[in-house]
PDB file of C-alpha atoms in Angstrom:
ATOM      1  CA  MET A   1     -20.012 -22.238 -50.935  1.00  0.00           C
ATOM      2  CA  ALA A   2     -18.145 -24.952 -49.074  1.00  0.00           C
ATOM      3  CA  PRO A   3     -20.129 -26.789 -46.462  1.00  0.00           C
ATOM      4  CA  ASP A   4     -19.575 -25.966 -42.802  1.00  0.00           C
ATOM      5  CA  ARG A   5     -17.848 -28.952 -41.222  1.00  0.00           C
ATOM      6  CA  SER A   6     -17.696 -27.592 -37.668  1.00  0.00           C
ATOM      7  CA  GLY A   7     -20.353 -30.095 -36.617  1.00  0.00           C
ATOM      8  CA  ARG A   8     -17.715 -32.821 -36.865  1.00  0.00           C
ATOM      9  CA  LEU A   9     -15.679 -31.237 -34.063  1.00  0.00           C
ATOM     10  CA  PRO A  10     -16.631 -32.398 -30.564  1.00  0.00           C
ATOM     11  CA  THR A  11     -17.903 -29.717 -28.184  1.00  0.00           C
ATOM     12  CA  TRP A  12     -15.113 -30.380 -25.691  1.00  0.00           C
ATOM     13  CA  LEU A  13     -12.550 -29.489 -28.366  1.00  0.00           C
ATOM     14  CA  LEU A  14     -14.380 -26.266 -29.255  1.00  0.00           C
ATOM     15  CA  PHE A  15     -14.159 -25.365 -25.555  1.00  0.00           C
ATOM     16  CA  LEU A  16     -10.714 -26.631 -24.610  1.00  0.00           C
ATOM     17  CA  ALA A  17      -8.738 -25.443 -27.648  1.00  0.00           C
ATOM     18  CA  PRO A  18      -9.512 -21.701 -27.157  1.00  0.00           C
ATOM     19  CA  VAL A  19      -8.819 -22.084 -23.426  1.00  0.00           C
ATOM     20  CA  LEU A  20      -5.341 -23.547 -23.998  1.00  0.00           C
ATOM     21  CA  ILE A  21      -4.504 -21.115 -26.788  1.00  0.00           C
ATOM     22  CA  TRP A  22      -5.641 -17.951 -24.993  1.00  0.00           C
ATOM     23  CA  ALA A  23      -3.991 -19.101 -21.760  1.00  0.00           C
ATOM     24  CA  SER A  24      -0.679 -19.410 -23.600  1.00  0.00           C
ATOM     25  CA  THR A  25      -1.067 -15.963 -25.182  1.00  0.00           C
ATOM     26  CA  TRP A  26      -0.718 -14.349 -21.743  1.00  0.00           C
ATOM     27  CA  HIS A  27       2.919 -15.430 -21.833  1.00  0.00           C
ATOM     28  CA  VAL A  28       3.471 -14.878 -25.562  1.00  0.00           C
ATOM     29  CA  ILE A  29       2.243 -11.259 -25.333  1.00  0.00           C
ATOM     30  CA  LEU A  30       5.244 -10.536 -23.088  1.00  0.00           C
ATOM     31  CA  TYR A  31       7.486 -10.818 -26.152  1.00  0.00           C
ATOM     32  CA  GLN A  32       5.371  -8.180 -27.890  1.00  0.00           C
ATOM     33  CA  LEU A  33       5.534  -5.873 -24.878  1.00  0.00           C
ATOM     34  CA  ALA A  34       9.320  -6.246 -24.713  1.00  0.00           C
ATOM     35  CA  SER A  35       9.603  -4.696 -28.174  1.00  0.00           C
ATOM     36  CA  THR A  36       9.921  -0.996 -28.973  1.00  0.00           C
ATOM     37  CA  VAL A  37       6.811  -1.203 -31.158  1.00  0.00           C
ATOM     38  CA  PRO A  38       3.893   0.631 -29.469  1.00  0.00           C
ATOM     39  CA  VAL A  39       1.132  -1.634 -28.165  1.00  0.00           C
ATOM     40  CA  LEU A  40      -1.446   0.037 -30.398  1.00  0.00           C
ATOM     41  CA  THR A  41       0.620  -0.745 -33.493  1.00  0.00           C
ATOM     42  CA  SER A  42       1.467  -4.291 -32.392  1.00  0.00           C
ATOM     43  CA  VAL A  43      -2.211  -5.130 -31.974  1.00  0.00           C
ATOM     44  CA  GLY A  44      -2.812  -3.648 -35.425  1.00  0.00           C
ATOM     45  CA  TRP A  45      -0.146  -5.892 -36.968  1.00  0.00           C
ATOM     46  CA  ARG A  46      -1.657  -8.868 -35.169  1.00  0.00           C
ATOM     47  CA  PHE A  47      -5.136  -8.413 -36.594  1.00  0.00           C
ATOM     48  CA  ALA A  48      -3.900  -7.383 -40.026  1.00  0.00           C
ATOM     49  CA  LEU A  49      -2.043 -10.685 -40.272  1.00  0.00           C
ATOM     50  CA  SER A  50      -5.083 -12.485 -38.826  1.00  0.00           C
ATOM     51  CA  ALA A  51      -7.332 -10.999 -41.500  1.00  0.00           C
ATOM     52  CA  LEU A  52      -4.946 -12.121 -44.249  1.00  0.00           C
ATOM     53  CA  LEU A  53      -4.766 -15.638 -42.812  1.00  0.00           C
ATOM     54  CA  LEU A  54      -8.557 -15.828 -42.603  1.00  0.00           C
ATOM     55  CA  ALA A  55      -8.834 -14.636 -46.213  1.00  0.00           C
ATOM     56  CA  ALA A  56      -6.402 -17.367 -47.252  1.00  0.00           C
ATOM     57  CA  LEU A  57      -8.410 -19.904 -45.255  1.00  0.00           C
ATOM     58  CA  ALA A  58     -11.608 -18.814 -46.981  1.00  0.00           C
ATOM     59  CA  LYS A  59      -9.978 -19.196 -50.386  1.00  0.00           C
ATOM     60  CA  TRP A  60      -8.674 -22.666 -49.437  1.00  0.00           C
ATOM     61  CA  GLN A  61     -12.179 -23.648 -48.347  1.00  0.00           C
ATOM     62  CA  GLY A  62     -13.658 -22.279 -51.574  1.00  0.00           C
ATOM     63  CA  VAL A  63     -15.676 -19.700 -49.640  1.00  0.00           C
ATOM     64  CA  SER A  64     -16.364 -16.233 -51.031  1.00  0.00           C
ATOM     65  CA  LEU A  65     -15.261 -13.257 -48.959  1.00  0.00           C
ATOM     66  CA  LYS A  66     -18.161 -11.171 -50.233  1.00  0.00           C
ATOM     67  CA  LEU A  67     -20.625  -9.980 -47.599  1.00  0.00           C
ATOM     68  CA  PRO A  68     -23.954  -8.194 -48.018  1.00  0.00           C
ATOM     69  CA  ARG A  69     -23.727  -4.424 -47.655  1.00  0.00           C
ATOM     70  CA  TYR A  70     -25.488  -4.396 -44.281  1.00  0.00           C
ATOM     71  CA  ALA A  71     -23.024  -6.971 -42.928  1.00  0.00           C
ATOM     72  CA  HIS A  72     -20.093  -4.606 -43.419  1.00  0.00           C
ATOM     73  CA  GLY A  73     -21.647  -2.269 -40.870  1.00  0.00           C
ATOM     74  CA  TYR A  74     -21.675  -5.061 -38.298  1.00  0.00           C
ATOM     75  CA  ALA A  75     -18.146  -6.143 -39.269  1.00  0.00           C
ATOM     76  CA  LEU A  76     -16.864  -2.579 -38.984  1.00  0.00           C
ATOM     77  CA  GLY A  77     -18.492  -2.181 -35.591  1.00  0.00           C
ATOM     78  CA  THR A  78     -17.037  -5.491 -34.433  1.00  0.00           C
ATOM     79  CA  GLY A  79     -13.567  -4.585 -35.639  1.00  0.00           C
ATOM     80  CA  VAL A  80     -13.552  -1.165 -33.988  1.00  0.00           C
ATOM     81  CA  ILE A  81     -15.033  -2.119 -30.631  1.00  0.00           C
ATOM     82  CA  GLN A  82     -13.919  -5.735 -30.124  1.00  0.00           C
ATOM     83  CA  TYR A  83     -10.623  -6.224 -31.923  1.00  0.00           C
ATOM     84  CA  ALA A  84      -9.408  -2.631 -31.504  1.00  0.00           C
ATOM     85  CA  GLY A  85     -11.215  -1.079 -28.526  1.00  0.00           C
ATOM     86  CA  ASN A  86     -11.317  -4.205 -26.379  1.00  0.00           C
ATOM     87  CA  TYR A  87      -7.646  -5.099 -26.768  1.00  0.00           C
ATOM     88  CA  TRP A  88      -6.489  -1.487 -26.407  1.00  0.00           C
ATOM     89  CA  ALA A  89      -8.555  -1.065 -23.228  1.00  0.00           C
ATOM     90  CA  VAL A  90      -7.183  -4.276 -21.700  1.00  0.00           C
ATOM     91  CA  TYR A  91      -3.565  -3.274 -22.308  1.00  0.00           C
ATOM     92  CA  GLU A  92      -4.194   0.227 -20.957  1.00  0.00           C
ATOM     93  CA  ALA A  93      -6.126  -1.066 -17.934  1.00  0.00           C
ATOM     94  CA  GLU A  94      -3.224  -3.270 -16.885  1.00  0.00           C
ATOM     95  CA  ARG A  95      -1.076  -0.147 -16.554  1.00  0.00           C
ATOM     96  CA  PHE A  96      -3.279   0.971 -13.644  1.00  0.00           C
ATOM     97  CA  VAL A  97      -4.679  -2.193 -12.037  1.00  0.00           C
ATOM     98  CA  PRO A  98      -3.378  -5.768 -11.608  1.00  0.00           C
ATOM     99  CA  SER A  99      -4.029  -8.201 -14.453  1.00  0.00           C
ATOM    100  CA  GLY A 100      -5.894 -10.408 -11.980  1.00  0.00           C
ATOM    101  CA  LEU A 101      -8.589  -7.773 -11.544  1.00  0.00           C
ATOM    102  CA  VAL A 102      -9.001  -7.569 -15.314  1.00  0.00           C
ATOM    103  CA  ALA A 103      -9.297 -11.379 -15.482  1.00  0.00           C
ATOM    104  CA  VAL A 104     -11.981 -11.440 -12.783  1.00  0.00           C
ATOM    105  CA  LEU A 105     -14.001  -8.714 -14.494  1.00  0.00           C
ATOM    106  CA  PHE A 106     -13.862 -10.597 -17.789  1.00  0.00           C
ATOM    107  CA  CYS A 107     -15.513 -13.524 -16.036  1.00  0.00           C
ATOM    108  CA  LEU A 108     -18.607 -11.327 -15.868  1.00  0.00           C
ATOM    109  CA  MET A 109     -19.058 -11.975 -19.593  1.00  0.00           C
ATOM    110  CA  VAL A 110     -20.802 -15.209 -18.616  1.00  0.00           C
ATOM    111  CA  PHE A 111     -23.682 -13.303 -17.046  1.00  0.00           C
ATOM    112  CA  MET A 112     -23.709 -10.454 -19.578  1.00  0.00           C
ATOM    113  CA  ASN A 113     -23.814 -12.913 -22.479  1.00  0.00           C
ATOM    114  CA  ALA A 114     -26.627 -14.848 -20.790  1.00  0.00           C
ATOM    115  CA  LEU A 115     -28.626 -11.638 -20.293  1.00  0.00           C
ATOM    116  CA  VAL A 116     -28.168 -10.387 -23.850  1.00  0.00           C
ATOM    117  CA  ALA A 117     -28.902 -13.826 -25.357  1.00  0.00           C
ATOM    118  CA  TRP A 118     -32.137 -13.993 -23.358  1.00  0.00           C
ATOM    119  CA  PHE A 119     -33.091 -10.462 -24.418  1.00  0.00           C
ATOM    120  CA  LEU A 120     -32.331 -10.969 -28.133  1.00  0.00           C
ATOM    121  CA  TRP A 121     -33.191 -14.627 -28.718  1.00  0.00           C
ATOM    122  CA  ARG A 122     -34.979 -15.734 -25.530  1.00  0.00           C
ATOM    123  CA  GLN A 123     -32.305 -18.351 -24.854  1.00  0.00           C
ATOM    124  CA  PRO A 124     -33.060 -19.813 -21.407  1.00  0.00           C
ATOM    125  CA  VAL A 125     -30.427 -20.066 -18.686  1.00  0.00           C
ATOM    126  CA  SER A 126     -30.862 -22.541 -15.850  1.00  0.00           C
ATOM    127  CA  ARG A 127     -30.462 -21.641 -12.183  1.00  0.00           C
ATOM    128  CA  ARG A 128     -27.847 -24.387 -11.882  1.00  0.00           C
ATOM    129  CA  PHE A 129     -25.778 -22.745 -14.613  1.00  0.00           C
ATOM    130  CA  LEU A 130     -25.924 -19.330 -12.947  1.00  0.00           C
ATOM    131  CA  ILE A 131     -25.008 -20.705  -9.504  1.00  0.00           C
ATOM    132  CA  ALA A 132     -22.170 -22.824 -10.871  1.00  0.00           C
ATOM    133  CA  SER A 133     -20.867 -19.906 -12.958  1.00  0.00           C
ATOM    134  CA  SER A 134     -20.902 -17.717  -9.852  1.00  0.00           C
ATOM    135  CA  GLY A 135     -18.800 -20.342  -8.083  1.00  0.00           C
ATOM    136  CA  ALA A 136     -16.329 -20.345 -10.969  1.00  0.00           C
ATOM    137  CA  VAL A 137     -16.009 -16.553 -10.847  1.00  0.00           C
ATOM    138  CA  LEU A 138     -15.462 -16.754  -7.084  1.00  0.00           C
ATOM    139  CA  GLY A 139     -12.723 -19.314  -7.702  1.00  0.00           C
ATOM    140  CA  VAL A 140     -10.941 -16.937 -10.091  1.00  0.00           C
ATOM    141  CA  ALA A 141     -11.274 -14.151  -7.498  1.00  0.00           C
ATOM    142  CA  LEU A 142      -9.609 -16.377  -4.881  1.00  0.00           C
ATOM    143  CA  ILE A 143      -6.743 -17.135  -7.253  1.00  0.00           C
ATOM    144  CA  PHE A 144      -6.034 -13.431  -7.702  1.00  0.00           C
ATOM    145  CA  TRP A 145      -7.001 -12.347  -4.188  1.00  0.00           C
ATOM    146  CA  PRO A 146      -3.610 -10.771  -3.284  1.00  0.00           C
ATOM    147  CA  GLU A 147      -3.767  -8.643  -6.439  1.00  0.00           C
ATOM    148  CA  LEU A 148      -7.399  -7.716  -5.824  1.00  0.00           C
ATOM    149  CA  ALA A 149      -6.663  -6.697  -2.238  1.00  0.00           C
ATOM    150  CA  SER A 150      -3.862  -4.377  -3.356  1.00  0.00           C
ATOM    151  CA  ALA A 151      -5.751  -2.791  -6.253  1.00  0.00           C
ATOM    152  CA  GLY A 152      -7.296  -0.036  -4.137  1.00  0.00           C
ATOM    153  CA  ALA A 153      -3.871   1.244  -3.099  1.00  0.00           C
ATOM    154  CA  ARG A 154      -3.012   2.227  -6.655  1.00  0.00           C
ATOM    155  CA  PRO A 155      -3.518   5.936  -7.431  1.00  0.00           C
ATOM    156  CA  ASP A 156      -5.310   5.371 -10.761  1.00  0.00           C
ATOM    157  CA  ALA A 157      -7.246   2.254  -9.758  1.00  0.00           C
ATOM    158  CA  ALA A 158     -10.589   3.852 -10.672  1.00  0.00           C
ATOM    159  CA  LEU A 159      -9.362   4.573 -14.197  1.00  0.00           C
ATOM    160  CA  GLY A 160      -8.079   1.031 -14.587  1.00  0.00           C
ATOM    161  CA  LEU A 161     -11.357  -0.366 -13.295  1.00  0.00           C
ATOM    162  CA  GLY A 162     -13.314   1.770 -15.753  1.00  0.00           C
ATOM    163  CA  LEU A 163     -11.152   0.684 -18.681  1.00  0.00           C
ATOM    164  CA  SER A 164     -11.514  -2.968 -17.663  1.00  0.00           C
ATOM    165  CA  PHE A 165     -15.290  -2.727 -17.474  1.00  0.00           C
ATOM    166  CA  PHE A 166     -15.354  -0.918 -20.826  1.00  0.00           C
ATOM    167  CA  ALA A 167     -13.310  -3.757 -22.338  1.00  0.00           C
ATOM    168  CA  VAL A 168     -15.768  -6.345 -21.015  1.00  0.00           C
ATOM    169  CA  VAL A 169     -18.804  -4.489 -22.359  1.00  0.00           C
ATOM    170  CA  VAL A 170     -17.386  -3.973 -25.867  1.00  0.00           C
ATOM    171  CA  ALA A 171     -16.238  -7.611 -25.974  1.00  0.00           C
ATOM    172  CA  VAL A 172     -19.819  -8.687 -25.274  1.00  0.00           C
ATOM    173  CA  ILE A 173     -21.244  -6.313 -27.893  1.00  0.00           C
ATOM    174  CA  GLY A 174     -18.690  -7.306 -30.533  1.00  0.00           C
ATOM    175  CA  GLY A 175     -19.325 -10.982 -29.923  1.00  0.00           C
ATOM    176  CA  PHE A 176     -23.045 -10.530 -30.450  1.00  0.00           C
ATOM    177  CA  PHE A 177     -22.476  -8.544 -33.643  1.00  0.00           C
ATOM    178  CA  THR A 178     -20.631 -11.594 -35.005  1.00  0.00           C
ATOM    179  CA  LEU A 179     -23.339 -14.005 -33.861  1.00  0.00           C
ATOM    180  CA  VAL A 180     -26.073 -11.837 -35.391  1.00  0.00           C
ATOM    181  CA  LEU A 181     -24.413 -12.254 -38.785  1.00  0.00           C
ATOM    182  CA  THR A 182     -23.795 -15.995 -38.489  1.00  0.00           C
ATOM    183  CA  ARG A 183     -27.377 -16.554 -37.295  1.00  0.00           C
ATOM    184  CA  ARG A 184     -28.498 -14.879 -40.517  1.00  0.00           C
ATOM    185  CA  GLY A 185     -26.679 -17.536 -42.510  1.00  0.00           C
ATOM    186  CA  LEU A 186     -23.342 -15.839 -43.208  1.00  0.00           C
ATOM    187  CA  LEU A 187     -20.254 -18.014 -42.881  1.00  0.00           C
ATOM    188  CA  LEU A 188     -17.993 -17.314 -39.939  1.00  0.00           C
ATOM    189  CA  VAL A 189     -14.596 -17.141 -41.657  1.00  0.00           C
ATOM    190  CA  PRO A 190     -15.460 -14.241 -44.026  1.00  0.00           C
ATOM    191  CA  VAL A 191     -17.183 -12.399 -41.158  1.00  0.00           C
ATOM    192  CA  LEU A 192     -14.088 -12.721 -38.965  1.00  0.00           C
ATOM    193  CA  ALA A 193     -11.763 -11.781 -41.835  1.00  0.00           C
ATOM    194  CA  TRP A 194     -13.581  -8.506 -42.506  1.00  0.00           C
ATOM    195  CA  SER A 195     -14.039  -7.731 -38.813  1.00  0.00           C
ATOM    196  CA  MET A 196     -10.365  -8.202 -37.966  1.00  0.00           C
ATOM    197  CA  GLY A 197      -9.349  -6.335 -41.105  1.00  0.00           C
ATOM    198  CA  TYR A 198     -11.486  -3.355 -40.129  1.00  0.00           C
ATOM    199  CA  GLY A 199     -10.080  -3.515 -36.599  1.00  0.00           C
ATOM    200  CA  ALA A 200      -6.502  -3.490 -37.898  1.00  0.00           C
ATOM    201  CA  ALA A 201      -7.235  -0.565 -40.238  1.00  0.00           C
ATOM    202  CA  PHE A 202      -8.737   1.421 -37.362  1.00  0.00           C
ATOM    203  CA  LEU A 203      -5.699   0.730 -35.166  1.00  0.00           C
ATOM    204  CA  PHE A 204      -3.286   1.755 -37.930  1.00  0.00           C
ATOM    205  CA  VAL A 205      -5.159   5.025 -38.528  1.00  0.00           C
ATOM    206  CA  LEU A 206      -5.160   5.713 -34.789  1.00  0.00           C
ATOM    207  CA  SER A 207      -1.458   4.880 -34.562  1.00  0.00           C
ATOM    208  CA  LEU A 208      -0.642   7.295 -37.389  1.00  0.00           C
ATOM    209  CA  ALA A 209      -2.924  10.001 -36.022  1.00  0.00           C
ATOM    210  CA  THR A 210      -1.225   9.879 -32.616  1.00  0.00           C
ATOM    211  CA  GLY A 211       2.270  10.124 -34.100  1.00  0.00           C
ATOM    212  CA  ARG A 212       3.325   6.548 -33.400  1.00  0.00           C
ATOM    213  CA  GLY A 213       3.714   5.674 -37.057  1.00  0.00           C
ATOM    214  CA  LEU A 214       3.754   2.038 -38.190  1.00  0.00           C
ATOM    215  CA  PRO A 215       7.041   0.656 -36.850  1.00  0.00           C
ATOM    216  CA  PHE A 216       7.864  -3.040 -37.003  1.00  0.00           C
ATOM    217  CA  ASP A 217      10.397  -5.160 -35.128  1.00  0.00           C
ATOM    218  CA  PHE A 218      12.143  -7.851 -37.189  1.00  0.00           C
ATOM    219  CA  ALA A 219      13.628  -9.573 -34.151  1.00  0.00           C
ATOM    220  CA  TRP A 220      12.789 -13.281 -34.198  1.00  0.00           C
ATOM    221  CA  SER A 221      11.040 -13.118 -30.809  1.00  0.00           C
ATOM    222  CA  TYR A 222       8.720 -10.345 -31.986  1.00  0.00           C
ATOM    223  CA  VAL A 223       7.945 -11.948 -35.357  1.00  0.00           C
ATOM    224  CA  ALA A 224       7.422 -15.446 -33.905  1.00  0.00           C
ATOM    225  CA  SER A 225       5.135 -14.166 -31.135  1.00  0.00           C
ATOM    226  CA  LEU A 226       3.203 -12.059 -33.647  1.00  0.00           C
ATOM    227  CA  VAL A 227       2.636 -15.059 -35.922  1.00  0.00           C
ATOM    228  CA  TYR A 228       1.508 -17.182 -32.969  1.00  0.00           C
ATOM    229  CA  LEU A 229      -0.885 -14.524 -31.687  1.00  0.00           C
ATOM    230  CA  ALA A 230      -2.346 -14.021 -35.166  1.00  0.00           C
ATOM    231  CA  ALA A 231      -2.587 -17.656 -36.295  1.00  0.00           C
ATOM    232  CA  PHE A 232      -3.472 -19.333 -33.015  1.00  0.00           C
ATOM    233  CA  GLY A 233      -4.634 -16.557 -30.681  1.00  0.00           C
ATOM    234  CA  SER A 234      -6.881 -14.924 -33.288  1.00  0.00           C
ATOM    235  CA  VAL A 235      -7.698 -17.147 -36.273  1.00  0.00           C
ATOM    236  CA  ILE A 236      -8.011 -20.562 -34.627  1.00  0.00           C
ATOM    237  CA  ALA A 237      -9.159 -19.505 -31.152  1.00  0.00           C
ATOM    238  CA  PHE A 238     -11.838 -17.044 -32.260  1.00  0.00           C
ATOM    239  CA  THR A 239     -13.128 -19.383 -34.964  1.00  0.00           C
ATOM    240  CA  LEU A 240     -13.573 -22.243 -32.495  1.00  0.00           C
ATOM    241  CA  TYR A 241     -14.949 -19.934 -29.807  1.00  0.00           C
ATOM    242  CA  PHE A 242     -17.709 -18.612 -32.049  1.00  0.00           C
ATOM    243  CA  LYS A 243     -18.476 -22.131 -33.269  1.00  0.00           C
ATOM    244  CA  LEU A 244     -18.955 -23.052 -29.611  1.00  0.00           C
ATOM    245  CA  ALA A 245     -21.198 -20.018 -29.098  1.00  0.00           C
ATOM    246  CA  GLU A 246     -23.297 -21.037 -32.099  1.00  0.00           C
ATOM    247  CA  ARG A 247     -23.672 -24.587 -30.785  1.00  0.00           C
ATOM    248  CA  LYS A 248     -24.033 -24.102 -27.010  1.00  0.00           C
ATOM    249  CA  GLY A 249     -24.983 -20.432 -26.660  1.00  0.00           C
ATOM    250  CA  PRO A 250     -22.962 -17.308 -25.781  1.00  0.00           C
ATOM    251  CA  ALA A 251     -23.205 -17.828 -22.014  1.00  0.00           C
ATOM    252  CA  GLN A 252     -21.630 -21.288 -22.077  1.00  0.00           C
ATOM    253  CA  ALA A 253     -18.994 -20.098 -24.556  1.00  0.00           C
ATOM    254  CA  ALA A 254     -18.029 -17.297 -22.160  1.00  0.00           C
ATOM    255  CA  LEU A 255     -16.981 -19.945 -19.632  1.00  0.00           C
ATOM    256  CA  VAL A 256     -13.853 -20.200 -21.777  1.00  0.00           C
ATOM    257  CA  GLY A 257     -12.793 -16.856 -20.315  1.00  0.00           C
ATOM    258  CA  VAL A 258     -13.271 -18.185 -16.783  1.00  0.00           C
ATOM    259  CA  LEU A 259     -10.897 -21.107 -17.260  1.00  0.00           C
ATOM    260  CA  VAL A 260      -8.252 -19.171 -19.212  1.00  0.00           C
ATOM    261  CA  PRO A 261      -6.701 -17.448 -16.138  1.00  0.00           C
ATOM    262  CA  VAL A 262      -6.401 -20.786 -14.340  1.00  0.00           C
ATOM    263  CA  ILE A 263      -4.434 -22.398 -17.176  1.00  0.00           C
ATOM    264  CA  ALA A 264      -2.461 -19.191 -17.741  1.00  0.00           C
ATOM    265  CA  LEU A 265      -1.208 -19.262 -14.163  1.00  0.00           C
ATOM    266  CA  ILE A 266      -0.094 -22.867 -14.578  1.00  0.00           C
ATOM    267  CA  VAL A 267       1.896 -21.733 -17.629  1.00  0.00           C
ATOM    268  CA  SER A 268       3.252 -18.820 -15.596  1.00  0.00           C
ATOM    269  CA  ALA A 269       4.345 -21.171 -12.801  1.00  0.00           C
ATOM    270  CA  ALA A 270       6.220 -23.311 -15.324  1.00  0.00           C
ATOM    271  CA  LEU A 271       7.825 -20.520 -17.385  1.00  0.00           C
ATOM    272  CA  GLU A 272       7.862 -17.375 -15.274  1.00  0.00           C
ATOM    273  CA  GLY A 273       8.351 -18.598 -11.712  1.00  0.00           C
ATOM    274  CA  TRP A 274       4.898 -17.755 -10.367  1.00  0.00           C
ATOM    275  CA  GLN A 275       4.576 -19.117  -6.811  1.00  0.00           C
ATOM    276  CA  VAL A 276       1.549 -21.301  -6.112  1.00  0.00           C
ATOM    277  CA  THR A 277      -0.287 -20.439  -2.875  1.00  0.00           C
ATOM    278  CA  PRO A 278      -2.844 -22.497  -0.913  1.00  0.00           C
ATOM    279  CA  LEU A 279      -5.511 -19.880  -1.636  1.00  0.00           C
ATOM    280  CA  ALA A 280      -4.769 -20.093  -5.368  1.00  0.00           C
ATOM    281  CA  VAL A 281      -5.014 -23.894  -5.265  1.00  0.00           C
ATOM    282  CA  ALA A 282      -8.386 -23.633  -3.496  1.00  0.00           C
ATOM    283  CA  GLY A 283      -9.556 -21.126  -6.082  1.00  0.00           C
ATOM    284  CA  MET A 284      -8.474 -23.358  -8.948  1.00  0.00           C
ATOM    285  CA  GLY A 285     -10.289 -26.310  -7.430  1.00  0.00           C
ATOM    286  CA  LEU A 286     -13.486 -24.325  -6.918  1.00  0.00           C
ATOM    287  CA  CYS A 287     -13.277 -22.974 -10.460  1.00  0.00           C
ATOM    288  CA  LEU A 288     -12.786 -26.391 -12.061  1.00  0.00           C
ATOM    289  CA  VAL A 289     -15.584 -28.050 -10.057  1.00  0.00           C
ATOM    290  CA  SER A 290     -17.950 -25.177 -10.812  1.00  0.00           C
ATOM    291  CA  LEU A 291     -17.162 -25.320 -14.520  1.00  0.00           C
ATOM    292  CA  PHE A 292     -17.815 -29.066 -14.531  1.00  0.00           C
ATOM    293  CA  VAL A 293     -21.236 -28.475 -12.982  1.00  0.00           C
ATOM    294  CA  ALA A 294     -22.037 -25.530 -15.274  1.00  0.00           C
ATOM    295  CA  THR A 295     -21.226 -27.435 -18.461  1.00  0.00           C
ATOM    296  CA  ARG A 296     -23.055 -30.656 -17.615  1.00  0.00           C
ATOM    297  CA  PRO A 297     -25.963 -31.359 -19.986  1.00  0.00           C
ATOM    298  CA  GLN A 298     -29.435 -30.610 -18.716  1.00  0.00           C
ATOM    299  CA  ALA A 299     -31.410 -33.619 -17.534  1.00  0.00           C
TER     300      ALA A 299
END
């Protein structure tokens, strides 16, 4: 097996690269949604291509794709709940509640990851980290406050809220399934390749079973956005994210999801005409300061 060279990458890069990539995917996904291809099928194409790219990466690294039999159970579970269930739930939730509410709820992964990591591996979490993380979540809430205030007026807000919370929970569970395997000595790239492959297969079966078929859009905007989401949004971002979780712990890695909405709104202001408000600026400032405090090394 090829040696794992992730230790050569600085921690700030493991954190910042997924943030910038996932923030940009908020805009890139719009090109997928503009297509006639159903969301369920588009997500399936995304992770099918991701699995193939990861398999090619493993071959280039000289790493075997073979996993122990027990590991396929974890990979299947990860694929179904994280790469299929999580993404499907997020897209569906945003039909009923504002995307800002979904973003705020995903910030809760910081605390859920900290709780599960303590329960499974007794990883300690400092009071400073919890307080600073709470400040960061509050900052995100301030950014999206107009959307949050209007969420209750929507007729199916409860359904959207339930789907959002479901997405957060399965994202936490799927992430820990992956970390369980890597902590047992399995290499990350084969684990991700199988997990995303299982997720894509599940989505394709579901798409066929519900009569959507497996349509594809050959328009350049659809193909280019699909390649970006697969190569950058899935292969590179998830690989670096889990490397960060291995090095710094799942709770600190989840801070990536707190900063993503902030950067995504900056992209939206530049490309989509989003109007910056004083409350949003205050929220961004609080979020950035809180993240700086949360990620400082312990004395």
